Amino acid sequence: MTELPFDNSTRFAGKRVHLGICGSIACYRAADLLRAWRKLNIHVSATITESAQRFVSPMLFKSLGAMPVYESMFAPDEDVFAHLEPGQHAHAMVVAPTSADTLARLAHGNASDMLAAQALAFDGPLIIAPAMNPRMWDNSAVKANVAVLRERGAHIVAPGHGEAACGDTGFGRMADLPEIFLAVLRALSPQDMKGRKALVTAGPTREPWDGFRYWSNPSSGLMGASLAVCAFLRGAEVTALCGPINVTGALFLPDEVRRCAVESAREMFDAAQTLWPRMDMGIFAAAVADFSPQSIGQKKFKKSESPEGFTLAFHPNPDILETLAHSRKSEQKVLGFAAETVSTMQELLPMAAAKLKRKKADVLAANRVNEPAAGFCAPTNSVAVVDSRGREEIWPMQSKADVAWDLCSWLSQF
Ligand code: CTP
């Protein structure tokens, strides 16, 4: 399973999810979803339809921590009100994979098996991840069922494109697991950023000096990606401006986050300036190069052209955060960072306060880039946070997902 920005969050511990699994070749993938939610200490109960039990055993899901695991409505040792249980306890219900048959049952309010009855008795957020043959997915009966469920507020995680097990190609295979994983986390998150448009900058920039080489830094983009995902989970409509990342998988963003790839500081600045007037908030987490080297041509610079070495002049780049924050409307909110090299967390506070003031941010988080666990590429971060109302705190080392979560909480108070 792809590494996710949020698979080490501690902010969902104690939440309860009910997982329905239907008969489909994709049902073995539900085991990975279960593991991912369990890793976050989410309590997961499950219902495996009788068709699904022909593909996978309930024992697999029990062994991975689902509790209880329902197998059928009239199993001898089943509680008589088991079909009402998830409705009383779960904060979200997800059916992954959802077969065409269960989709029809859900759309029509049919309660003829345990899963359909449980869904009928559940009035919380319902997430549906269909999986079926592409011709079935194209059928107008299925389309009508999907439309009905959408209209009633169910979240459909649309299937992806590819070759089905039968050899047919088209849309029908169950969505990628991170999309389903995050759709459920979104249903479990407070929607304090709902309806707000957020611009997030993430990752490094690359400043070319010949046609093939550049000046850059080792930012993984993980802090920015965690913030983009966090704002998305909390209801924002997110546009992420991403510098080029080398580390595969470090910058996973769900399909619903609009992703714009840029290379240089200048490109990031131009894109940010164009987008900014439509935004309600800006989250500036990119490690933007403050200076760019002069370019010495579009060809590869040959050793023979300067065997004694050479000198490059650097010119300053515009400060994206500072420029946009200074030109903002009063309702636009701004979160920035400060990368500093100091020996103690305490020293960060006055530096963060000075940068917050200079850049006109609402919230600013400073970290020690000389601390390996809090610098570029680390999965964790420890920050000193200040805001424009004079609040200041030093946070302990925690995952970047948790740092992002708490920073969004600070920002959404503005
Ligand atoms: N930033 C930006 N554009 C730049 C440089 C920085 O948007 N050209 C943003 C970063 O995304 C971060 C904040 O400004 O949110 C602070 O970046 P940092 O590198 O700590 O500070 P600088 O402004 O570059 O100042 P200095 O190098 O003097 O510490």
Short mmCIF file of C-alpha atoms and ligand atoms in Angstrom, two decimals:
data_model
loop_
_atom_site.label_atom_id
_atom_site.label_comp_id
_atom_site.label_asym_id
_atom_site.label_seq_id
_atom_site.Cartn_x
_atom_site.Cartn_y
_atom_site.Cartn_z
CA MET A 1 0.00 0.00 0.00
CA THR A 2 1.26 3.49 -0.88
CA GLU A 3 2.67 5.45 2.06
CA LEU A 4 0.13 8.06 3.07
CA PRO A 5 0.67 11.45 4.65
CA PHE A 6 -1.86 10.51 7.30
CA ASP A 7 -1.12 6.88 8.11
CA ASN A 8 0.72 7.90 11.30
CA SER A 9 -1.85 10.38 12.62
CA THR A 10 -2.94 9.99 16.23
CA ARG A 11 -5.96 12.27 15.83
CA PHE A 12 -8.44 9.52 14.87
CA ALA A 13 -7.80 7.18 17.78
CA GLY A 14 -11.05 5.95 19.31
CA LYS A 15 -13.20 6.68 16.24
CA ARG A 16 -15.40 3.83 15.04
CA VAL A 17 -15.83 2.65 11.45
CA HIS A 18 -18.04 -0.11 10.11
CA LEU A 19 -16.58 -1.82 7.03
CA GLY A 20 -18.82 -3.74 4.62
CA ILE A 21 -17.18 -6.14 2.18
CA CYS A 22 -19.04 -7.50 -0.87
CA GLY A 23 -18.32 -10.36 -3.23
CA SER A 24 -15.74 -9.05 -5.71
CA ILE A 25 -12.18 -9.96 -6.61
CA ALA A 26 -11.23 -6.66 -4.95
CA CYS A 27 -12.41 -7.85 -1.53
CA TYR A 28 -8.93 -9.03 -0.53
CA ARG A 29 -7.84 -5.36 -0.73
CA ALA A 30 -10.25 -4.49 2.07
CA ALA A 31 -7.78 -6.23 4.40
CA ASP A 32 -5.19 -3.51 3.70
CA LEU A 33 -7.76 -0.82 4.39
CA LEU A 34 -8.63 -2.46 7.67
CA ARG A 35 -4.93 -2.56 8.63
CA ALA A 36 -4.46 1.10 7.77
CA TRP A 37 -7.40 2.21 9.92
CA ARG A 38 -6.37 -0.09 12.76
CA LYS A 39 -2.88 1.46 12.64
CA LEU A 40 -4.57 4.78 13.52
CA ASN A 41 -6.31 3.04 16.45
CA ILE A 42 -9.68 3.36 14.80
CA HIS A 43 -12.08 0.70 16.02
CA VAL A 44 -13.31 -1.26 13.00
CA SER A 45 -16.26 -3.66 12.91
CA ALA A 46 -17.02 -5.51 9.66
CA THR A 47 -19.73 -7.31 7.75
CA ILE A 48 -18.71 -9.79 5.08
CA THR A 49 -21.54 -10.66 2.72
CA GLU A 50 -22.12 -14.30 1.87
CA SER A 51 -20.74 -13.74 -1.65
CA ALA A 52 -17.62 -12.11 -0.21
CA GLN A 53 -17.09 -15.16 2.00
CA ARG A 54 -16.56 -17.17 -1.19
CA PHE A 55 -13.48 -15.00 -1.84
CA VAL A 56 -12.14 -14.28 1.66
CA SER A 57 -12.63 -15.76 5.09
CA PRO A 58 -14.08 -13.76 8.02
CA MET A 59 -11.12 -15.13 9.98
CA LEU A 60 -8.77 -12.90 7.95
CA PHE A 61 -10.60 -9.76 9.11
CA LYS A 62 -10.93 -11.00 12.69
CA SER A 63 -7.19 -11.70 12.76
CA LEU A 64 -6.45 -8.18 11.54
CA GLY A 65 -8.45 -6.70 14.42
CA ALA A 66 -11.99 -6.18 13.12
CA MET A 67 -14.46 -6.68 15.94
CA PRO A 68 -17.08 -7.92 15.67
CA VAL A 69 -17.19 -9.48 12.21
CA TYR A 70 -20.76 -10.20 11.06
CA GLU A 71 -21.29 -13.07 8.63
CA SER A 72 -25.03 -13.41 8.13
CA MET A 73 -28.35 -12.18 9.46
CA PHE A 74 -29.48 -15.54 10.85
CA ALA A 75 -26.22 -17.06 12.09
CA PRO A 76 -27.10 -19.13 15.23
CA ASP A 77 -24.89 -17.14 17.63
CA GLU A 78 -25.73 -13.71 16.14
CA ASP A 79 -27.40 -11.15 18.38
CA VAL A 80 -31.00 -10.58 17.23
CA PHE A 81 -30.37 -6.85 16.92
CA ALA A 82 -26.96 -7.13 15.24
CA HIS A 83 -28.37 -5.45 12.13
CA LEU A 84 -28.85 -2.29 14.21
CA GLU A 85 -25.47 -2.28 15.94
CA PRO A 86 -23.22 -0.26 13.60
CA GLY A 87 -26.01 2.33 13.39
CA GLN A 88 -25.65 2.97 17.10
CA HIS A 89 -21.88 2.96 17.38
CA ALA A 90 -20.07 3.73 14.12
CA HIS A 91 -19.05 7.28 13.19
CA ALA A 92 -18.81 6.26 9.49
CA MET A 93 -19.76 3.28 7.37
CA VAL A 94 -17.78 2.27 4.31
CA VAL A 95 -18.55 -0.49 1.81
CA ALA A 96 -15.36 -1.47 -0.02
CA PRO A 97 -15.71 -3.15 -2.40
CA THR A 98 -19.38 -2.48 -3.21
CA SER A 99 -20.77 -4.96 -5.75
CA ALA A 100 -23.47 -4.01 -8.29
CA ASP A 101 -25.90 -6.12 -6.25
CA THR A 102 -25.24 -4.34 -2.94
CA LEU A 103 -25.28 -0.98 -4.73
CA ALA A 104 -28.82 -1.80 -5.90
CA ARG A 105 -29.86 -2.94 -2.42
CA LEU A 106 -28.52 0.28 -0.87
CA ALA A 107 -30.17 2.48 -3.50
CA HIS A 108 -33.54 0.78 -3.06
CA GLY A 109 -33.57 0.52 0.73
CA ASN A 110 -33.60 -3.25 0.52
CA ALA A 111 -32.75 -5.01 3.82
CA SER A 112 -32.48 -8.57 2.58
CA ASP A 113 -29.00 -9.30 3.91
CA MET A 114 -27.03 -8.23 6.98
CA LEU A 115 -24.99 -5.52 5.26
CA ALA A 116 -27.97 -3.91 3.50
CA ALA A 117 -30.01 -3.98 6.72
CA GLN A 118 -27.14 -2.41 8.67
CA ALA A 119 -26.79 0.32 6.05
CA LEU A 120 -30.50 1.02 6.24
CA ALA A 121 -30.32 1.42 10.01
CA PHE A 122 -27.29 3.73 9.80
CA ASP A 123 -27.77 7.48 9.40
CA GLY A 124 -24.13 8.65 9.54
CA PRO A 125 -21.76 9.24 6.63
CA LEU A 126 -21.79 6.40 4.09
CA ILE A 127 -18.81 5.86 1.80
CA ILE A 128 -19.19 3.55 -1.18
CA ALA A 129 -16.29 2.18 -3.24
CA PRO A 130 -17.83 0.25 -6.16
CA ALA A 131 -15.95 -2.54 -7.94
CA MET A 132 -17.35 -4.43 -10.91
CA ASN A 133 -16.84 -5.32 -14.55
CA PRO A 134 -16.58 -2.16 -16.76
CA ARG A 135 -19.71 -3.06 -18.75
CA MET A 136 -21.67 -3.48 -15.52
CA TRP A 137 -20.38 -0.09 -14.27
CA ASP A 138 -21.50 1.45 -17.60
CA ASN A 139 -24.99 -0.01 -17.34
CA SER A 140 -27.67 2.63 -16.92
CA ALA A 141 -29.27 0.69 -14.05
CA VAL A 142 -26.01 0.97 -12.08
CA LYS A 143 -25.64 4.64 -13.05
CA ALA A 144 -29.16 5.34 -11.78
CA ASN A 145 -28.41 3.60 -8.47
CA VAL A 146 -25.21 5.61 -8.06
CA ALA A 147 -27.08 8.85 -8.80
CA VAL A 148 -29.74 8.05 -6.19
CA LEU A 149 -27.14 7.28 -3.54
CA ARG A 150 -25.14 10.44 -4.34
CA GLU A 151 -28.24 12.53 -4.12
CA ARG A 152 -28.96 11.11 -0.68
CA GLY A 153 -25.52 12.20 0.47
CA ALA A 154 -23.48 9.00 0.11
CA HIS A 155 -19.89 9.61 -0.93
CA ILE A 156 -19.01 7.50 -3.97
CA VAL A 157 -15.29 6.84 -4.36
CA ALA A 158 -15.40 6.35 -8.11
CA PRO A 159 -13.75 3.25 -9.55
CA GLY A 160 -10.53 3.58 -11.51
CA HIS A 161 -9.63 2.68 -15.07
CA GLY A 162 -7.74 -0.45 -16.05
CA GLU A 163 -7.95 -4.07 -17.03
CA ALA A 164 -10.48 -6.10 -15.05
CA ALA A 165 -9.72 -9.68 -14.02
CA CYS A 166 -11.95 -10.93 -16.85
CA GLY A 167 -9.78 -9.11 -19.41
CA ASP A 168 -12.21 -6.24 -20.18
CA THR A 169 -10.72 -2.77 -19.98
CA GLY A 170 -12.52 0.33 -18.70
CA PHE A 171 -13.76 1.93 -15.49
CA GLY A 172 -14.80 -0.57 -12.83
CA ARG A 173 -11.81 -1.56 -10.70
CA MET A 174 -12.05 -0.46 -7.09
CA ALA A 175 -10.47 2.98 -6.47
CA ASP A 176 -6.91 3.14 -5.16
CA LEU A 177 -6.77 2.35 -1.46
CA PRO A 178 -5.45 5.78 -0.37
CA GLU A 179 -8.53 7.42 -1.91
CA ILE A 180 -10.87 5.18 0.12
CA PHE A 181 -8.69 5.46 3.23
CA LEU A 182 -8.82 9.26 3.11
CA ALA A 183 -12.52 9.46 2.16
CA VAL A 184 -13.25 7.71 5.45
CA LEU A 185 -10.87 9.94 7.44
CA ARG A 186 -12.63 12.93 5.90
CA ALA A 187 -15.97 11.61 7.15
CA LEU A 188 -14.41 11.36 10.64
CA SER A 189 -12.90 14.86 10.64
CA PRO A 190 -14.37 18.13 11.88
CA GLN A 191 -15.50 20.21 8.89
CA ASP A 192 -14.16 23.50 10.24
CA MET A 193 -12.69 24.44 6.83
CA LYS A 194 -15.77 23.47 4.83
CA GLY A 195 -16.37 25.57 1.76
CA ARG A 196 -13.07 27.45 2.14
CA LYS A 197 -10.52 27.50 -0.67
CA ALA A 198 -6.97 26.76 0.45
CA LEU A 199 -3.75 27.29 -1.47
CA VAL A 200 -0.85 25.14 -0.22
CA THR A 201 2.76 25.40 -1.40
CA ALA A 202 4.86 22.27 -0.89
CA GLY A 203 8.27 20.81 -1.65
CA PRO A 204 11.48 22.33 -2.93
CA THR A 205 12.05 24.46 -6.00
CA ARG A 206 14.73 23.89 -8.63
CA GLU A 207 16.68 26.77 -10.08
CA PRO A 208 18.44 25.75 -13.31
CA TRP A 209 21.89 27.08 -14.19
CA ASP A 210 22.34 25.18 -17.45
CA GLY A 211 19.91 23.09 -19.51
CA PHE A 212 20.21 20.03 -17.24
CA ARG A 213 21.48 21.02 -13.78
CA TYR A 214 19.95 22.99 -10.98
CA TRP A 215 20.34 24.50 -7.49
CA SER A 216 17.85 23.08 -4.94
CA ASN A 217 17.36 21.62 -1.44
CA PRO A 218 16.33 18.17 -0.14
CA SER A 219 12.73 19.03 0.93
CA SER A 220 10.49 15.94 0.63
CA GLY A 221 7.29 18.00 0.49
CA LEU A 222 5.82 15.87 3.26
CA MET A 223 4.95 18.79 5.59
CA GLY A 224 3.15 20.58 2.74
CA ALA A 225 1.41 17.39 1.58
CA SER A 226 0.27 16.69 5.15
CA LEU A 227 -1.19 20.19 5.37
CA ALA A 228 -2.89 19.85 1.96
CA VAL A 229 -4.41 16.52 2.99
CA CYS A 230 -5.40 17.89 6.39
CA ALA A 231 -7.19 20.91 4.90
CA PHE A 232 -8.94 18.53 2.48
CA LEU A 233 -9.99 16.22 5.35
CA ARG A 234 -11.43 19.21 7.20
CA GLY A 235 -13.58 20.22 4.26
CA ALA A 236 -11.46 22.75 2.34
CA GLU A 237 -11.22 22.87 -1.43
CA VAL A 238 -7.45 22.55 -1.81
CA THR A 239 -5.04 23.56 -4.57
CA ALA A 240 -1.50 22.33 -3.98
CA LEU A 241 1.40 23.99 -5.75
CA CYS A 242 4.07 21.31 -5.66
CA GLY A 243 7.73 21.69 -6.40
CA PRO A 244 9.52 18.66 -7.87
CA ILE A 245 9.92 15.78 -5.40
CA ASN A 246 12.43 12.98 -5.79
CA VAL A 247 11.16 10.69 -3.06
CA THR A 248 8.58 8.38 -4.60
CA GLY A 249 5.24 8.38 -2.82
CA ALA A 250 6.12 11.18 -0.39
CA LEU A 251 3.66 13.54 -1.98
CA PHE A 252 0.50 11.48 -2.29
CA LEU A 253 -2.51 13.74 -2.68
CA PRO A 254 -6.07 12.53 -3.18
CA ASP A 255 -7.76 13.13 -6.56
CA GLU A 256 -9.98 15.79 -5.03
CA VAL A 257 -6.97 17.97 -4.23
CA ARG A 258 -6.06 19.99 -7.32
CA ARG A 259 -2.35 19.55 -7.90
CA CYS A 260 -0.25 21.99 -9.94
CA ALA A 261 3.34 20.97 -10.61
CA VAL A 262 5.94 23.73 -10.76
CA GLU A 263 9.75 23.69 -10.96
CA SER A 264 11.33 27.02 -10.09
CA ALA A 265 10.63 29.66 -7.43
CA ARG A 266 9.56 32.03 -10.19
CA GLU A 267 7.02 29.49 -11.53
CA MET A 268 5.68 28.86 -8.03
CA PHE A 269 5.40 32.61 -7.43
CA ASP A 270 3.58 33.24 -10.75
CA ALA A 271 1.14 30.35 -10.18
CA ALA A 272 0.50 31.42 -6.57
CA GLN A 273 -0.15 35.03 -7.60
CA THR A 274 -2.67 33.93 -10.23
CA LEU A 275 -4.52 31.66 -7.79
CA TRP A 276 -4.39 33.88 -4.69
CA PRO A 277 -7.32 36.26 -5.37
CA ARG A 278 -9.74 33.28 -5.36
CA MET A 279 -8.39 31.77 -2.11
CA ASP A 280 -9.65 32.06 1.46
CA MET A 281 -6.38 30.90 2.97
CA GLY A 282 -2.74 30.36 2.05
CA ILE A 283 -0.55 27.70 3.64
CA PHE A 284 3.06 28.29 2.66
CA ALA A 285 5.11 25.19 3.44
CA ALA A 286 7.40 25.09 0.39
CA ALA A 287 11.16 25.32 0.78
CA VAL A 288 11.46 28.01 -1.87
CA ALA A 289 14.95 28.88 -3.09
CA ASP A 290 15.67 32.42 -1.93
CA PHE A 291 18.20 32.88 -4.75
CA SER A 292 18.56 31.58 -8.31
CA PRO A 293 21.84 31.19 -10.13
CA GLN A 294 22.29 32.97 -13.42
CA SER A 295 21.61 30.63 -16.32
CA ILE A 296 24.59 29.97 -18.54
CA GLY A 297 22.65 28.46 -21.42
CA GLN A 298 20.28 25.71 -22.42
CA LYS A 299 22.95 23.17 -23.39
CA LYS A 300 24.90 20.98 -20.98
CA PHE A 301 27.81 23.06 -19.77
CA LYS A 302 31.02 21.17 -20.71
CA LYS A 303 33.95 20.74 -18.32
CA SER A 304 36.20 21.81 -21.15
CA GLU A 305 34.47 25.21 -21.26
CA SER A 306 35.90 26.16 -17.87
CA PRO A 307 38.53 23.63 -16.68
CA GLU A 308 39.68 25.96 -13.86
CA GLY A 309 36.18 26.19 -12.32
CA PHE A 310 33.77 29.09 -12.59
CA THR A 311 31.66 31.49 -10.57
CA LEU A 312 27.88 31.92 -10.80
CA ALA A 313 26.07 35.04 -9.70
CA PHE A 314 22.82 34.54 -7.74
CA HIS A 315 19.85 36.88 -7.91
CA PRO A 316 17.08 37.02 -5.28
CA ASN A 317 13.67 35.44 -5.87
CA PRO A 318 10.40 37.04 -4.83
CA ASP A 319 9.13 35.94 -1.42
CA ILE A 320 5.81 34.23 -2.20
CA LEU A 321 4.39 34.25 1.32
CA GLU A 322 5.44 37.82 2.05
CA THR A 323 4.18 39.23 -1.26
CA LEU A 324 0.80 37.52 -1.07
CA ALA A 325 0.27 38.21 2.64
CA HIS A 326 1.02 41.91 2.12
CA SER A 327 -1.52 42.13 -0.71
CA ARG A 328 -4.26 40.10 0.95
CA LYS A 329 -7.85 40.97 1.66
CA SER A 330 -8.66 40.99 5.38
CA GLU A 331 -10.66 37.74 5.16
CA GLN A 332 -7.73 35.81 3.61
CA LYS A 333 -5.80 33.86 6.24
CA VAL A 334 -2.11 32.97 6.10
CA LEU A 335 0.03 30.23 7.65
CA GLY A 336 3.78 30.26 7.15
CA PHE A 337 6.90 28.43 8.27
CA ALA A 338 10.39 29.39 9.34
CA ALA A 339 13.36 27.11 8.80
CA GLU A 340 16.10 28.06 11.26
CA THR A 341 19.42 26.69 12.49
CA VAL A 342 19.52 27.20 16.27
CA SER A 343 20.40 24.94 19.19
CA THR A 344 17.24 25.10 21.30
CA MET A 345 13.49 25.22 20.66
CA GLN A 346 13.27 28.24 22.98
CA GLU A 347 15.43 30.29 20.61
CA LEU A 348 12.86 29.70 17.87
CA LEU A 349 10.08 31.69 19.52
CA PRO A 350 11.46 35.23 19.01
CA MET A 351 12.61 34.30 15.51
CA ALA A 352 9.16 32.96 14.66
CA ALA A 353 7.52 36.10 16.08
CA ALA A 354 9.82 38.36 14.02
CA LYS A 355 9.14 36.41 10.80
CA LEU A 356 5.39 36.36 11.47
CA LYS A 357 5.42 40.15 11.80
CA ARG A 358 7.70 40.78 8.83
CA LYS A 359 5.68 38.48 6.55
CA LYS A 360 2.26 39.49 7.94
CA ALA A 361 1.14 35.91 8.60
CA ASP A 362 -1.62 34.91 11.03
CA VAL A 363 0.15 31.75 12.22
CA LEU A 364 3.80 30.81 11.84
CA ALA A 365 5.57 27.56 12.74
CA ALA A 366 9.34 27.53 13.11
CA ASN A 367 11.45 24.38 13.07
CA ARG A 368 15.13 23.56 13.54
CA VAL A 369 16.42 22.29 10.21
CA ASN A 370 19.66 21.27 11.95
CA GLU A 371 17.67 18.72 14.04
CA PRO A 372 17.55 15.55 11.89
CA ALA A 373 14.11 14.48 13.19
CA ALA A 374 12.60 17.89 12.42
CA GLY A 375 14.29 18.86 9.18
CA PHE A 376 14.06 18.10 5.50
CA CYS A 377 12.80 14.59 4.66
CA ALA A 378 12.00 13.59 8.26
CA PRO A 379 8.58 11.98 8.88
CA THR A 380 8.37 13.99 12.12
CA ASN A 381 8.63 17.63 13.11
CA SER A 382 8.88 19.71 16.24
CA VAL A 383 7.79 23.31 15.92
CA ALA A 384 7.53 26.55 17.88
CA VAL A 385 4.24 28.18 16.89
CA VAL A 386 3.21 31.80 17.19
CA ASP A 387 0.18 33.72 16.01
CA SER A 388 -0.67 37.36 15.39
CA ARG A 389 -2.74 37.51 18.61
CA GLY A 390 0.37 36.84 20.67
CA ARG A 391 -0.19 33.15 21.38
CA GLU A 392 3.01 31.09 21.43
CA GLU A 393 3.73 27.40 22.11
CA ILE A 394 6.49 24.86 21.68
CA TRP A 395 5.18 21.51 20.50
CA PRO A 396 6.93 18.17 21.11
CA MET A 397 8.26 15.99 18.32
CA GLN A 398 5.33 14.35 16.50
CA SER A 399 4.36 13.09 13.06
CA LYS A 400 3.99 15.72 10.34
CA ALA A 401 0.34 14.62 10.08
CA ASP A 402 -0.23 15.62 13.72
CA VAL A 403 1.67 18.89 13.30
CA ALA A 404 -0.51 19.65 10.25
CA TRP A 405 -3.66 18.81 12.19
CA ASP A 406 -2.83 21.19 15.05
CA LEU A 407 -1.69 23.98 12.72
CA CYS A 408 -5.01 23.73 10.85
CA SER A 409 -6.78 24.02 14.22
CA TRP A 410 -4.88 27.24 14.94
CA LEU A 411 -5.51 28.62 11.45
CA SER A 412 -9.20 27.85 11.43
CA GLN A 413 -9.61 30.03 14.54
CA PHE A 414 -8.78 33.11 12.45
N1 CTP B 1 8.91 31.58 1.50
C1 CTP B 1 8.27 31.91 0.33
N2 CTP B 1 9.00 32.36 -0.73
C2 CTP B 1 10.33 32.50 -0.65
C3 CTP B 1 10.99 32.15 0.56
C4 CTP B 1 10.25 31.71 1.62
O1 CTP B 1 7.04 31.78 0.24
N3 CTP B 1 11.02 32.95 -1.69
C5 CTP B 1 8.09 31.14 2.63
C6 CTP B 1 8.33 29.69 3.06
O2 CTP B 1 7.42 28.82 2.37
C7 CTP B 1 8.04 29.75 4.54
C8 CTP B 1 8.47 31.15 4.93
O3 CTP B 1 8.48 31.91 3.73
O4 CTP B 1 6.65 29.64 4.82
C9 CTP B 1 9.81 31.28 5.62
O5 CTP B 1 10.81 30.69 4.86
P1 CTP B 1 12.32 30.67 5.43
O6 CTP B 1 13.18 29.96 4.42
O7 CTP B 1 12.34 30.20 6.83
O8 CTP B 1 12.69 32.20 5.55
P2 CTP B 1 13.19 33.26 4.56
O9 CTP B 1 12.08 34.19 4.32
O10 CTP B 1 13.78 32.62 3.36
O11 CTP B 1 14.24 34.06 5.42
P3 CTP B 1 15.76 33.64 5.92
O12 CTP B 1 16.36 32.83 4.83
O13 CTP B 1 16.40 34.93 6.12
O14 CTP B 1 15.57 32.89 7.20
#
